[in-house]
Coordinates of C-alpha atoms and ligand atoms in Angstrom, one line a residue:
Chain M
M1 CA -64.7 -10.8 -17.3
I2 CA -66.5 -12.3 -14.5
S3 CA -66.7 -16.0 -13.8
G4 CA -69.8 -18.2 -13.7
A5 CA -69.5 -18.3 -9.9
E6 CA -69.5 -14.6 -9.6
Y7 CA -72.4 -14.3 -12.0
M8 CA -74.5 -16.7 -10.0
R9 CA -73.6 -15.1 -6.6
R10 CA -74.5 -11.7 -7.8
E11 CA -77.6 -12.8 -9.6
L12 CA -78.9 -14.3 -6.4
M13 CA -78.0 -11.2 -4.4
I14 CA -79.9 -9.0 -6.8
R15 CA -82.9 -11.3 -6.8
L16 CA -82.8 -11.2 -3.0
V17 CA -82.8 -7.4 -2.9
R18 CA -85.7 -7.2 -5.3
L19 CA -87.8 -9.7 -3.5
F20 CA -87.1 -8.0 -0.2
D21 CA -88.3 -4.7 -1.6
Q22 CA -91.5 -6.4 -2.9
G23 CA -92.0 -8.0 0.5
K24 CA -92.1 -11.4 -1.2
L25 CA -89.1 -13.1 0.3
D26 CA -90.9 -15.6 2.4
E27 CA -93.1 -16.8 -0.4
E28 CA -90.6 -16.6 -3.3
L29 CA -87.3 -17.8 -1.8
D30 CA -88.0 -21.4 -2.2
R31 CA -88.9 -20.9 -5.8
I32 CA -85.6 -19.2 -6.7
P33 CA -83.7 -22.4 -7.3
I34 CA -86.4 -23.6 -9.8
R35 CA -86.6 -20.2 -11.5
V36 CA -82.8 -20.1 -11.9
R37 CA -82.6 -23.7 -13.1
P38 CA -85.8 -24.6 -14.9
K39 CA -86.2 -28.3 -15.9
D40 CA -85.7 -27.8 -19.6
G41 CA -82.8 -25.3 -19.1
E42 CA -79.1 -25.9 -19.0
A43 CA -77.4 -27.4 -16.0
S44 CA -74.0 -26.5 -14.6
R45 CA -73.6 -29.8 -12.8
C46 CA -74.9 -33.3 -13.6
C47 CA -78.5 -32.1 -13.8
V48 CA -80.7 -29.2 -12.8
Y49 CA -81.8 -31.0 -9.7
H50 CA -78.3 -31.1 -8.3
D51 CA -77.9 -27.4 -9.3
R52 CA -81.1 -26.6 -7.4
A53 CA -79.9 -28.5 -4.3
V54 CA -76.7 -26.4 -4.3
L55 CA -78.7 -23.2 -4.9
K56 CA -80.7 -23.8 -1.8
Y57 CA -77.4 -23.9 0.2
R58 CA -76.2 -20.8 -1.6
L59 CA -79.4 -18.9 -0.6
M60 CA -78.9 -20.2 3.0
A61 CA -75.5 -18.6 3.1
L62 CA -76.9 -15.5 1.6
L63 CA -79.3 -15.4 4.5
G64 CA -76.3 -15.5 6.8
M65 CA -76.8 -19.2 7.8
R66 CA -74.1 -21.9 8.2
C67 CA -74.7 -24.9 6.0
E68 CA -72.8 -27.0 8.6
E69 CA -75.6 -26.2 11.1
E70 CA -78.4 -27.7 9.0
T71 CA -80.2 -30.1 11.3
D72 CA -83.4 -30.7 9.3
E73 CA -82.8 -31.2 5.7
A74 CA -86.5 -30.6 5.1
Q75 CA -86.3 -27.0 6.5
T76 CA -87.5 -24.6 3.8
L77 CA -85.7 -21.4 2.8
A78 CA -88.8 -19.5 4.1
G79 CA -88.1 -21.1 7.5
Y80 CA -84.5 -19.9 7.4
F81 CA -85.7 -16.5 6.3
Q82 CA -87.9 -16.2 9.4
D83 CA -85.0 -16.8 11.7
A84 CA -82.7 -14.5 9.7
D85 CA -85.3 -11.8 9.6
A86 CA -85.8 -11.8 13.3
R87 CA -82.2 -11.6 14.4
E88 CA -81.1 -8.2 15.7
K89 CA -77.3 -8.7 15.4
A90 CA -75.2 -9.7 12.5
P91 CA -74.5 -13.4 12.1
G92 CA -71.1 -13.7 13.8
D93 CA -68.1 -15.9 13.2
P94 CA -67.1 -17.8 11.3
P95 CA -67.7 -15.7 8.1
L96 CA -67.4 -18.7 5.8
T97 CA -69.4 -21.8 5.3
V98 CA -68.8 -24.9 3.0
C99 CA -71.6 -26.2 0.9
T100 CA -70.9 -29.9 1.0
A101 CA -73.4 -30.6 -1.7
G102 CA -71.5 -28.3 -4.0
C103 CA -68.0 -29.5 -3.2
S104 CA -66.8 -31.9 -5.9
G105 CA -64.3 -33.6 -3.5
C106 CA -61.4 -32.8 -5.8
P107 CA -58.9 -35.6 -5.9
D108 CA -55.8 -35.2 -3.7
N109 CA -52.6 -33.7 -5.2
S110 CA -51.0 -36.2 -7.6
Y111 CA -49.4 -36.7 -10.9
V112 CA -51.6 -38.1 -13.6
V113 CA -50.9 -39.4 -17.1
T114 CA -53.2 -37.8 -19.7
G115 CA -54.2 -38.8 -23.2
N116 CA -51.2 -36.9 -24.5
C117 CA -49.0 -39.9 -23.7
R118 CA -47.7 -41.5 -27.0
G119 CA -45.9 -44.3 -25.3
C120 CA -42.7 -43.1 -26.9
F121 CA -39.6 -45.1 -27.5
A122 CA -37.3 -43.1 -25.2
R123 CA -39.6 -43.3 -22.2
P124 CA -37.8 -40.7 -20.1
C125 CA -40.6 -41.0 -17.5
V126 CA -39.8 -44.6 -16.9
F127 CA -36.0 -43.9 -16.7
N128 CA -36.2 -40.8 -14.5
C129 CA -38.6 -42.1 -11.9
P130 CA -36.5 -42.7 -8.8
K131 CA -39.0 -45.3 -7.4
N132 CA -39.6 -47.4 -10.5
A133 CA -43.3 -46.4 -10.2
I134 CA -43.9 -46.1 -14.0
S135 CA -44.4 -48.8 -16.5
V136 CA -45.8 -48.7 -20.0
V137 CA -48.9 -50.9 -20.5
N138 CA -50.5 -51.0 -24.0
Q139 CA -48.3 -48.1 -25.2
V140 CA -49.4 -45.9 -22.4
S141 CA -47.5 -44.9 -19.2
Q142 CA -49.0 -45.9 -16.0
I143 CA -48.1 -44.7 -12.5
D144 CA -48.2 -47.1 -9.6
Y145 CA -49.4 -44.9 -6.8
T146 CA -48.3 -47.3 -4.1
K147 CA -44.8 -46.4 -5.1
C148 CA -45.1 -42.8 -6.3
I149 CA -43.5 -40.2 -4.0
K150 CA -44.9 -37.2 -5.9
C151 CA -41.5 -35.8 -6.9
G152 CA -42.8 -34.6 -10.3
K153 CA -39.7 -35.8 -12.2
C154 CA -41.8 -37.6 -14.8
M155 CA -43.8 -34.5 -15.5
N156 CA -40.7 -32.5 -16.1
V157 CA -39.1 -34.9 -18.6
C158 CA -42.1 -35.8 -20.8
P159 CA -41.6 -34.2 -24.2
F160 CA -45.4 -34.3 -24.8
H161 CA -46.4 -32.7 -21.5
A162 CA -48.5 -35.8 -21.0
I163 CA -48.1 -35.9 -17.3
V164 CA -49.8 -33.2 -15.2
K165 CA -50.0 -32.3 -11.6
T166 CA -53.5 -32.1 -10.2
T167 CA -54.2 -30.1 -7.1
V168 CA -57.0 -29.4 -4.7
P169 CA -57.6 -25.8 -5.4
C170 CA -59.0 -24.8 -1.9
E171 CA -56.3 -26.7 0.0
D172 CA -53.6 -25.3 -2.3
A173 CA -54.8 -21.7 -1.8
C174 CA -55.0 -21.9 2.0
P175 CA -51.9 -20.3 3.5
V176 CA -52.3 -22.0 6.9
G177 CA -53.5 -25.5 6.1
A178 CA -56.9 -24.9 7.5
I179 CA -58.8 -26.9 4.9
R180 CA -58.9 -30.7 4.8
K181 CA -61.3 -33.3 3.4
N182 CA -63.7 -34.9 5.9
A183 CA -64.5 -38.6 6.0
Q184 CA -66.8 -38.2 3.1
G185 CA -64.1 -36.6 1.0
R186 CA -65.6 -33.1 1.1
A187 CA -63.8 -29.9 2.1
E188 CA -64.0 -28.8 5.7
I189 CA -62.5 -25.7 7.3
D190 CA -60.9 -25.9 10.7
F191 CA -61.9 -22.5 12.1
E192 CA -59.3 -22.7 14.9
K193 CA -56.7 -22.4 12.2
C194 CA -58.6 -20.3 9.6
I195 CA -57.5 -16.6 9.3
F196 CA -60.5 -15.6 7.2
C197 CA -58.3 -14.5 4.3
G198 CA -60.9 -15.7 1.8
K199 CA -58.4 -17.3 -0.6
C200 CA -60.3 -20.6 -0.6
F201 CA -63.5 -18.7 -1.4
R202 CA -61.9 -17.3 -4.5
A203 CA -60.0 -20.5 -5.5
C204 CA -62.8 -23.1 -5.4
P205 CA -63.8 -23.7 -9.1
F206 CA -67.2 -25.1 -7.8
S207 CA -67.8 -22.1 -5.6
A208 CA -68.5 -24.5 -2.8
I209 CA -67.0 -22.2 -0.2
M210 CA -69.3 -19.3 0.5
E211 CA -69.4 -16.3 2.7
R212 CA -72.2 -15.8 5.2
S213 CA -73.8 -12.6 4.0
Q214 CA -75.2 -9.8 6.1
L215 CA -77.2 -8.4 3.2
L216 CA -80.6 -9.1 4.7
D217 CA -79.5 -7.6 8.0
V218 CA -78.4 -4.4 6.3
L219 CA -81.6 -4.3 4.2
N220 CA -83.6 -4.6 7.4
V221 CA -81.7 -2.0 9.4
L222 CA -82.1 0.5 6.5
K223 CA -85.8 -0.2 6.4
R224 CA -86.5 -0.3 10.2
K225 CA -84.1 2.5 11.1
P226 CA -83.5 1.7 14.8
A227 CA -81.1 4.7 14.7
H228 CA -79.1 6.7 12.2
V229 CA -77.3 4.3 9.8
A230 CA -73.9 5.3 8.6
A231 CA -71.9 3.7 5.8
V232 CA -68.1 3.6 6.2
V233 CA -66.7 3.0 2.7
A234 CA -63.2 1.5 2.2
P235 CA -60.9 3.4 -0.1
S236 CA -60.6 0.4 -2.4
A237 CA -64.2 1.1 -3.4
Y238 CA -63.2 4.0 -5.5
S239 CA -61.8 2.0 -8.4
Q240 CA -64.6 -0.5 -8.4
F241 CA -67.7 1.2 -9.9
P242 CA -68.1 3.3 -13.0
G243 CA -68.5 7.0 -12.1
T244 CA -66.7 9.2 -9.5
I245 CA -66.2 8.7 -5.8
E246 CA -68.7 11.5 -5.2
Q247 CA -71.3 9.9 -7.4
L248 CA -70.8 6.6 -5.7
F249 CA -71.4 8.2 -2.3
T250 CA -74.7 9.7 -3.6
A251 CA -75.7 6.3 -4.9
I252 CA -74.9 4.7 -1.4
S253 CA -76.9 7.4 0.4
K254 CA -79.9 6.6 -1.9
L255 CA -79.9 3.1 -0.5
G256 CA -81.1 4.7 2.7
F257 CA -77.9 5.5 4.6
D258 CA -78.1 8.7 6.6
D259 CA -74.4 9.3 6.3
V260 CA -71.6 8.1 4.1
V261 CA -68.1 8.4 5.5
E262 CA -64.7 7.7 3.9
A263 CA -62.8 5.0 5.8
A264 CA -59.8 6.9 4.5
L265 CA -60.5 9.5 7.2
G266 CA -59.8 6.8 9.6
A267 CA -56.7 5.9 7.6
E268 CA -55.3 9.4 8.2
L269 CA -55.5 8.7 12.0
T270 CA -54.0 5.2 11.6
S271 CA -51.2 6.6 9.6
A272 CA -50.4 9.5 11.9
N273 CA -50.6 7.3 15.0
E274 CA -48.7 4.5 13.5
A275 CA -45.9 6.8 12.6
Q276 CA -45.8 8.1 16.2
E277 CA -45.9 4.6 17.6
F278 CA -43.1 3.6 15.3
L279 CA -40.8 6.4 16.5
E280 CA -41.6 5.6 20.1
K281 CA -40.9 1.9 19.7
M282 CA -37.7 2.5 17.8
S283 CA -36.4 4.9 20.4
G284 CA -37.5 2.5 23.1
G285 CA -35.1 -0.1 21.5
Q286 CA -37.6 -2.2 19.7
R287 CA -36.2 -3.7 16.5
L288 CA -39.2 -4.1 14.4
M289 CA -42.8 -2.9 14.0
T290 CA -45.4 -4.3 11.5
T291 CA -48.6 -2.8 10.3
S292 CA -51.9 -4.0 11.7
C293 CA -54.6 -2.8 9.3
C294 CA -55.0 -6.2 7.5
P295 CA -57.2 -8.4 9.8
A296 CA -56.2 -11.6 8.1
Y297 CA -52.5 -10.9 8.9
V298 CA -53.4 -10.1 12.5
E299 CA -55.2 -13.4 12.8
L300 CA -52.3 -15.2 11.2
V301 CA -50.0 -13.9 13.9
K302 CA -52.5 -14.5 16.7
R303 CA -53.3 -18.1 15.7
H304 CA -50.0 -19.3 14.2
F305 CA -47.2 -17.2 15.7
P306 CA -48.3 -15.5 18.9
D307 CA -44.8 -14.7 19.9
F308 CA -44.7 -12.2 17.0
L309 CA -47.6 -10.2 18.4
Q310 CA -45.2 -7.9 20.3
Y311 CA -44.1 -6.5 16.9
V312 CA -47.6 -5.8 15.5
S313 CA -48.7 -2.2 15.8
H314 CA -51.4 -1.5 18.4
T315 CA -52.7 1.4 16.4
P316 CA -56.4 0.7 15.4
S317 CA -57.2 0.1 11.8
P318 CA -58.8 2.7 9.5
M319 CA -62.2 0.9 9.9
K320 CA -62.1 1.3 13.6
Y321 CA -61.0 4.9 13.6
A322 CA -63.7 5.8 11.1
A323 CA -66.3 4.0 13.2
Q324 CA -65.2 6.0 16.2
L325 CA -65.5 9.2 14.2
V326 CA -69.1 8.2 13.5
R327 CA -69.8 7.3 17.1
E328 CA -68.3 10.5 18.4
K329 CA -71.1 12.4 16.5
D330 CA -73.8 9.9 17.4
P331 CA -73.1 7.2 19.9
D332 CA -76.2 5.2 18.9
A333 CA -75.5 5.1 15.2
V334 CA -75.6 1.8 13.4
V335 CA -72.3 1.5 11.5
V336 CA -72.0 -0.5 8.3
F337 CA -68.6 -1.0 6.9
I338 CA -68.4 -1.5 3.1
G339 CA -65.3 -3.2 1.9
P340 CA -63.7 -6.0 -0.2
C341 CA -62.8 -8.2 2.7
I342 CA -64.0 -11.3 4.5
A343 CA -61.7 -11.0 7.5
K344 CA -63.2 -7.5 8.3
R345 CA -66.3 -9.3 9.3
H346 CA -64.4 -11.0 12.0
E347 CA -62.6 -7.8 13.0
A348 CA -65.9 -5.9 13.1
E349 CA -67.5 -8.4 15.4
E350 CA -64.4 -8.5 17.6
S351 CA -64.1 -4.7 17.9
G352 CA -67.8 -4.1 18.8
L353 CA -67.4 -0.8 16.9
V354 CA -68.9 -1.9 13.6
D355 CA -72.4 -3.4 13.5
Y356 CA -72.4 -4.8 9.9
V357 CA -70.0 -5.5 7.1
L358 CA -71.1 -5.4 3.4
T359 CA -68.9 -6.4 0.5
F360 CA -68.6 -4.6 -2.7
E361 CA -70.6 -7.4 -4.4
E362 CA -73.4 -6.9 -1.9
L363 CA -73.3 -3.1 -2.2
G364 CA -73.4 -3.4 -6.0
S365 CA -76.2 -5.9 -5.8
M366 CA -78.2 -3.5 -3.6
M367 CA -77.8 -0.7 -6.2
A368 CA -78.5 -3.1 -9.0
G369 CA -81.7 -4.4 -7.3
R370 CA -83.0 -0.9 -7.0
Q371 CA -81.8 0.3 -10.4
I372 CA -79.5 2.9 -8.9
D373 CA -76.8 3.7 -11.5
V374 CA -73.7 5.4 -10.2
I375 CA -73.0 7.3 -13.4
S376 CA -76.4 9.0 -13.3
Q377 CA -76.0 10.4 -9.8
E378 CA -75.3 14.0 -8.7
P379 CA -72.0 14.3 -7.0
W380 CA -72.0 14.1 -3.2
T381 CA -70.3 16.9 -1.3
L382 CA -67.4 15.5 0.7
L383 CA -67.0 18.0 3.5
T384 CA -63.5 16.9 4.4
P385 CA -62.2 14.7 1.6
A386 CA -59.5 12.4 2.8
G387 CA -55.9 12.9 1.6
E388 CA -54.4 11.0 -1.3
N389 CA -52.1 9.0 0.9
A390 CA -54.9 7.8 3.1
R391 CA -56.9 6.8 0.1
N392 CA -53.9 4.8 -1.1
F393 CA -54.1 2.6 2.0
A394 CA -55.9 0.1 -0.1
K395 CA -52.9 -0.5 -2.3
S396 CA -49.9 -2.6 -1.5
C397 CA -47.1 -0.3 -0.1
G398 CA -49.7 2.4 0.4
V399 CA -49.7 2.0 4.2
T400 CA -45.9 2.4 4.3
E401 CA -45.9 5.4 2.1
S402 CA -48.5 7.1 4.2
V403 CA -46.7 6.3 7.4
L404 CA -43.5 7.5 5.9
A405 CA -45.1 10.7 4.8
D406 CA -46.4 11.2 8.3
M407 CA -43.0 10.6 9.8
T408 CA -41.3 13.2 7.7
R409 CA -44.0 15.8 7.7
P410 CA -42.7 18.9 9.6
K411 CA -44.4 18.7 12.8
C412 CA -43.7 20.5 16.0
G413 CA -43.5 18.9 19.3
T414 CA -44.0 15.2 18.3
C415 CA -41.4 14.3 20.9
G416 CA -42.1 17.1 23.3
E417 CA -44.5 18.5 25.8
S418 CA -46.3 21.7 25.1
G419 CA -44.2 22.8 22.2
K420 CA -41.0 22.1 24.0
C421 CA -38.6 19.3 23.6
G422 CA -39.5 17.4 26.6
E423 CA -36.6 16.1 28.5
N424 CA -38.8 13.5 30.1
A425 CA -40.4 12.6 26.9
E426 CA -40.2 8.9 26.1
N427 CA -38.9 9.7 22.8
P428 CA -36.7 12.8 23.0
C429 CA -34.9 14.2 20.0
V430 CA -32.4 15.7 22.3
E431 CA -29.6 14.2 24.4
N432 CA -28.9 15.5 27.8
G433 CA -31.2 18.4 27.2
Q434 CA -29.3 19.4 24.1
C435 CA -30.0 18.8 20.6
G436 CA -28.3 15.6 19.6
E437 CA -24.9 16.8 18.5
N438 CA -24.7 14.5 15.6
A439 CA -28.1 15.4 14.3
E440 CA -27.5 17.0 11.0
N441 CA -30.8 18.7 11.0
P442 CA -31.7 19.7 14.5
C443 CA -35.3 19.6 15.3
V444 CA -34.9 22.2 18.0
E445 CA -33.9 25.8 17.8
N446 CA -32.7 27.5 21.0
G447 CA -33.9 24.6 23.0
Q448 CA -37.4 24.7 21.6
C449 CA -39.1 22.4 19.2
S450 CA -39.0 24.5 16.0
G451 CA -42.3 24.4 14.3
N452 CA -40.9 25.1 10.9
T453 CA -38.2 22.5 10.8
E454 CA -38.2 20.2 7.8
T455 CA -37.0 17.2 9.8
P456 CA -38.9 15.9 12.6
C457 CA -37.6 14.4 15.8
G458 CA -37.7 10.9 14.3
E459 CA -34.9 11.7 11.8
N460 CA -32.4 9.4 13.6
F461 CA -34.6 6.4 12.9
E462 CA -34.3 5.5 9.3
L463 CA -37.3 3.6 8.1
K464 CA -36.3 0.4 6.4
A465 CA -39.4 -1.0 5.0
K466 CA -40.2 -4.5 3.9
F467 CA -43.4 -5.7 2.2
I468 CA -45.3 -8.9 2.3
N469 CA -47.6 -8.4 -0.6
G470 CA -49.9 -11.4 -0.3
I471 CA -49.9 -14.0 2.4
D472 CA -49.0 -17.5 1.3
R473 CA -47.4 -20.7 2.8
K474 CA -44.0 -19.0 3.0
T475 CA -45.2 -16.0 5.0
L476 CA -44.8 -17.7 8.4
S477 CA -41.2 -18.6 7.8
Q478 CA -40.5 -15.0 6.6
L479 CA -42.0 -13.7 9.9
K480 CA -39.8 -16.2 11.8
L481 CA -36.7 -14.9 10.1
L482 CA -37.7 -11.3 11.0
A483 CA -38.3 -12.3 14.6
M484 CA -34.8 -13.7 14.8
G485 CA -33.4 -10.4 13.5
K486 CA -32.1 -11.9 10.3
D487 CA -33.4 -9.0 8.3
P488 CA -32.4 -5.4 8.5
A489 CA -36.0 -4.2 8.0
N490 CA -37.5 -2.3 10.9
F491 CA -40.9 -1.7 9.4
L492 CA -43.0 -4.5 7.8
E493 CA -46.2 -4.0 5.9
V494 CA -48.3 -7.1 5.4
M495 CA -51.3 -7.4 3.2
A496 CA -53.0 -10.8 2.9
C497 CA -54.1 -10.1 -0.7
P498 CA -51.5 -9.5 -3.4
G499 CA -51.7 -5.9 -4.5
G500 CA -53.6 -4.9 -1.3
C501 CA -57.2 -4.5 -0.5
V502 CA -58.1 -3.5 -4.0
N503 CA -57.7 -7.2 -4.8
G504 CA -59.7 -8.4 -1.8
P505 CA -61.7 -11.6 -2.1
C506 CA -65.0 -9.7 -2.4
S507 CA -63.8 -6.9 -4.7
L508 CA -65.4 -6.7 -8.1
H509 CA -62.1 -7.4 -9.8
V510 CA -62.7 -5.0 -12.6
K511 CA -59.7 -4.4 -14.8
Chain V
M1 CA -74.4 6.5 -44.6
E2 CA -76.0 6.3 -41.3
K3 CA -73.9 5.1 -38.4
I4 CA -74.9 2.0 -36.4
R5 CA -76.1 3.2 -33.0
L6 CA -74.5 1.2 -30.1
E7 CA -75.9 1.9 -26.7
I8 CA -73.9 0.2 -23.9
C9 CA -75.9 -0.2 -20.7
C10 CA -73.9 1.2 -17.8
G11 CA -76.7 0.4 -15.3
T12 CA -75.5 -1.3 -12.2
T13 CA -77.2 -4.7 -12.9
C14 CA -75.4 -5.0 -16.3
F15 CA -72.2 -3.8 -14.7
M16 CA -72.4 -6.3 -11.9
L17 CA -73.2 -9.1 -14.3
G18 CA -70.3 -8.6 -16.6
A19 CA -70.6 -5.3 -18.6
D20 CA -67.3 -3.8 -17.4
K21 CA -65.5 -5.0 -20.6
L22 CA -68.4 -3.8 -22.7
M23 CA -68.0 -0.4 -21.2
R24 CA -64.6 -0.1 -22.7
M25 CA -66.0 -0.8 -26.2
E26 CA -64.6 2.5 -27.5
T27 CA -61.1 1.3 -27.1
L28 CA -61.7 -2.2 -28.3
L29 CA -63.5 -1.4 -31.5
P30 CA -61.5 -2.7 -34.5
E31 CA -60.3 -0.1 -37.0
E32 CA -62.7 -1.1 -39.7
F33 CA -65.7 -0.3 -37.5
R34 CA -64.6 3.0 -36.1
E35 CA -66.2 5.2 -38.7
R36 CA -69.3 3.1 -39.0
V37 CA -70.4 2.9 -35.3
E38 CA -71.5 5.5 -32.8
I39 CA -71.1 4.4 -29.2
T40 CA -72.9 5.9 -26.2
G41 CA -73.1 4.7 -22.6
V42 CA -76.6 4.8 -21.3
P43 CA -78.3 4.3 -17.9
C44 CA -80.3 1.1 -17.1
L45 CA -82.3 0.1 -20.3
N46 CA -85.0 -1.2 -18.0
V47 CA -84.9 -4.7 -19.5
C48 CA -83.1 -6.3 -16.6
M49 CA -86.1 -6.8 -14.3
E50 CA -87.9 -10.0 -13.3
E51 CA -86.7 -13.2 -14.9
S52 CA -84.7 -11.5 -17.6
I53 CA -82.1 -10.6 -15.0
C54 CA -80.2 -13.8 -15.9
R55 CA -79.9 -12.5 -19.5
A56 CA -77.8 -9.4 -18.5
P57 CA -75.6 -7.7 -19.6
F58 CA -77.6 -5.8 -22.3
V59 CA -76.5 -3.7 -25.2
R60 CA -78.9 -1.9 -27.6
I61 CA -77.9 -1.9 -31.2
N62 CA -80.0 0.4 -33.5
G63 CA -82.7 0.4 -30.9
V64 CA -82.8 -3.4 -30.4
P65 CA -81.7 -4.8 -27.0
H66 CA -79.2 -7.7 -27.2
A67 CA -79.0 -10.0 -24.2
Q68 CA -76.0 -11.8 -22.8
A69 CA -73.8 -9.4 -24.7
T70 CA -70.1 -9.9 -24.9
V71 CA -67.6 -7.8 -26.9
E72 CA -67.4 -10.6 -29.4
S73 CA -71.2 -11.0 -29.8
V74 CA -71.6 -7.2 -30.3
F75 CA -68.9 -7.3 -33.0
E76 CA -70.6 -10.1 -34.7
E77 CA -73.9 -8.2 -34.7
I78 CA -72.2 -5.1 -36.2
R79 CA -70.6 -7.2 -38.9
K80 CA -74.0 -8.6 -39.8
L81 CA -75.5 -5.2 -40.0
L82 CA -72.7 -3.8 -42.2
E83 CA -72.9 -6.8 -44.5
K84 CA -76.6 -6.3 -44.9
E85 CA -76.1 -2.7 -45.7
E86 CA -73.5 -3.5 -48.3
R87 CA -75.8 -6.0 -49.9
E88 CA -78.7 -3.5 -50.0
D89 CA -76.3 -0.9 -51.5
S90 CA -75.2 -3.2 -54.3
E91 CA -78.8 -4.1 -55.2
Ligands
SF4_601 S1 -61.7 -26.8 -4.5 FE1 -63.9 -26.7 -4.0 S2 -64.8 -28.5 -5.0 FE2 -62.6 -28.9 -4.8 S3 -62.4 -29.9 -2.8 FE3 -62.1 -27.7 -2.4 S4 -64.1 -27.0 -1.8 FE4 -64.4 -29.0 -2.8
SF4_602 S1 -57.3 -19.4 6.1 FE1 -58.0 -18.4 4.2 S2 -57.9 -20.0 2.7 FE2 -57.6 -21.1 4.7 S3 -59.7 -21.8 5.2 FE3 -59.5 -19.8 6.1 S4 -60.3 -18.3 4.6 FE4 -59.9 -20.3 3.6
FES603 S1 -78.9 -2.3 -15.8 FE1 -78.7 -2.8 -17.9 S2 -80.8 -3.1 -18.4 FE2 -80.9 -2.5 -16.4

């Protein structure tokens, strides 16, 4: 089931698409908060007027604006729309913005006595508190917060579960400590530290952390058509919508895209080249290589452990390869990446290869706004469907499986030059011009790279894989151990989202 | 005895606004309803436009659209219809 936050976000997106198509955005935008929260309707917060105020900021973020940059509180949404409508490039970093009016200023982590307390006779809380912070007043436990050291012992011993731990959901979710409260007690993101993983965006129960949408920019580019517009669709999309992949592609093309391309085709290149890079690095004496397709992980290393960057693969991500494939055909094409990810917005901007990034929620809202049903579409003809391994890139362990398959795929001349085992090759499978004597399965026959051999030149390097399936507070120390060589793994796959991109912050989370 | 006609909207608006569980109705239907209900998935019922968007997802039961549908609310509706039928039969 979807949450109230998702419902509202999607409803606003769909409304935006419909008003765009009717050409009524400038006159209607400022009315949306009132239509959504009429005065005699139900409120989600204290009253509909507070709801409306927050809705205005939501719509601002939906237009790609940063709430932090509001200088004139009296500025109308129509005014913001004019600025957004006129821009020719996607709104850049940072991809997130905090709606201060929506943030509830959740109380700091602490232990709280609830109404379950029966002021019992045994009083284990009082006796177990190492700081004598608990006393019983009027038959109810009370914690003296000037003494409490937040050890949690009282919570664990209470037989009535009367003491609970309260947390700040956004701060708790952030793996790098990038969120703090400002002087007014509202959440604030430090974008020097933020790795754009989007965990706070999903965690906040008030939905106060919002992404800056590029929906309007994409709607405009599809309408104005400054050039051919191509959609590059992440493989995690395939499990999101009802209907088949081929039907989904037809539906996407009906939104006005001139071409729809599988990002998985880029994943095939990433996989093959990453396998090659791995073999080279291992034979060059490097101890460890990690994947690089998750942009939140790459930012984690860049911003919080730059010394580790030497181990991160240089092979471009599937998104970048797929964008290159589009640009080889048409250098002027406008490339729109469609995925479940917030960090991809940052990667796209940094790469210069991808013009816009849409999330699955935004894609779904565009189709919903135009009443395009995936299940009613004719199948699209995929000229070169991507392989299964490449499509599995979106799942945790999928990258490793694909790279592994590429390493062990019989391939002639990976180490060699023009079909021969190259003696000067950086990565020879032969020693002193001869097939390594200890090699069980020689990859050369009669001094030549044998095309039909089952075992490629990389056989000597056993791939010992390790997975970090979801980045959290412990991830940095795990990386530090790996850097110190305290782990036998030589190949590390990291995905910021548990389970992989299929569970990305902007996926539809269908079960 | 005529079956109750359950048409689940598989349109994208309903899907985006929470119909994914409704779309699995076939597997969720309790034993006692199985024989009495006929389920089909249908494209957009065309009732999700303008202000009624905030009433999605929709399900049509015997031709009548039901707003803000959940699996539970649909079961409730089916139960009512079956009870009514029984009452009419016994009269
Ligand atoms: S979880 Fe949400 S409401 Fe609570 S402090 Fe963080 S941003 Fe504010
Ligand atoms: S690192 Fe992730 S959780 Fe922390 S502020 Fe940035 S997006 Fe939010
Ligand atoms: S999508 Fe269900 S009524 Fe339109």
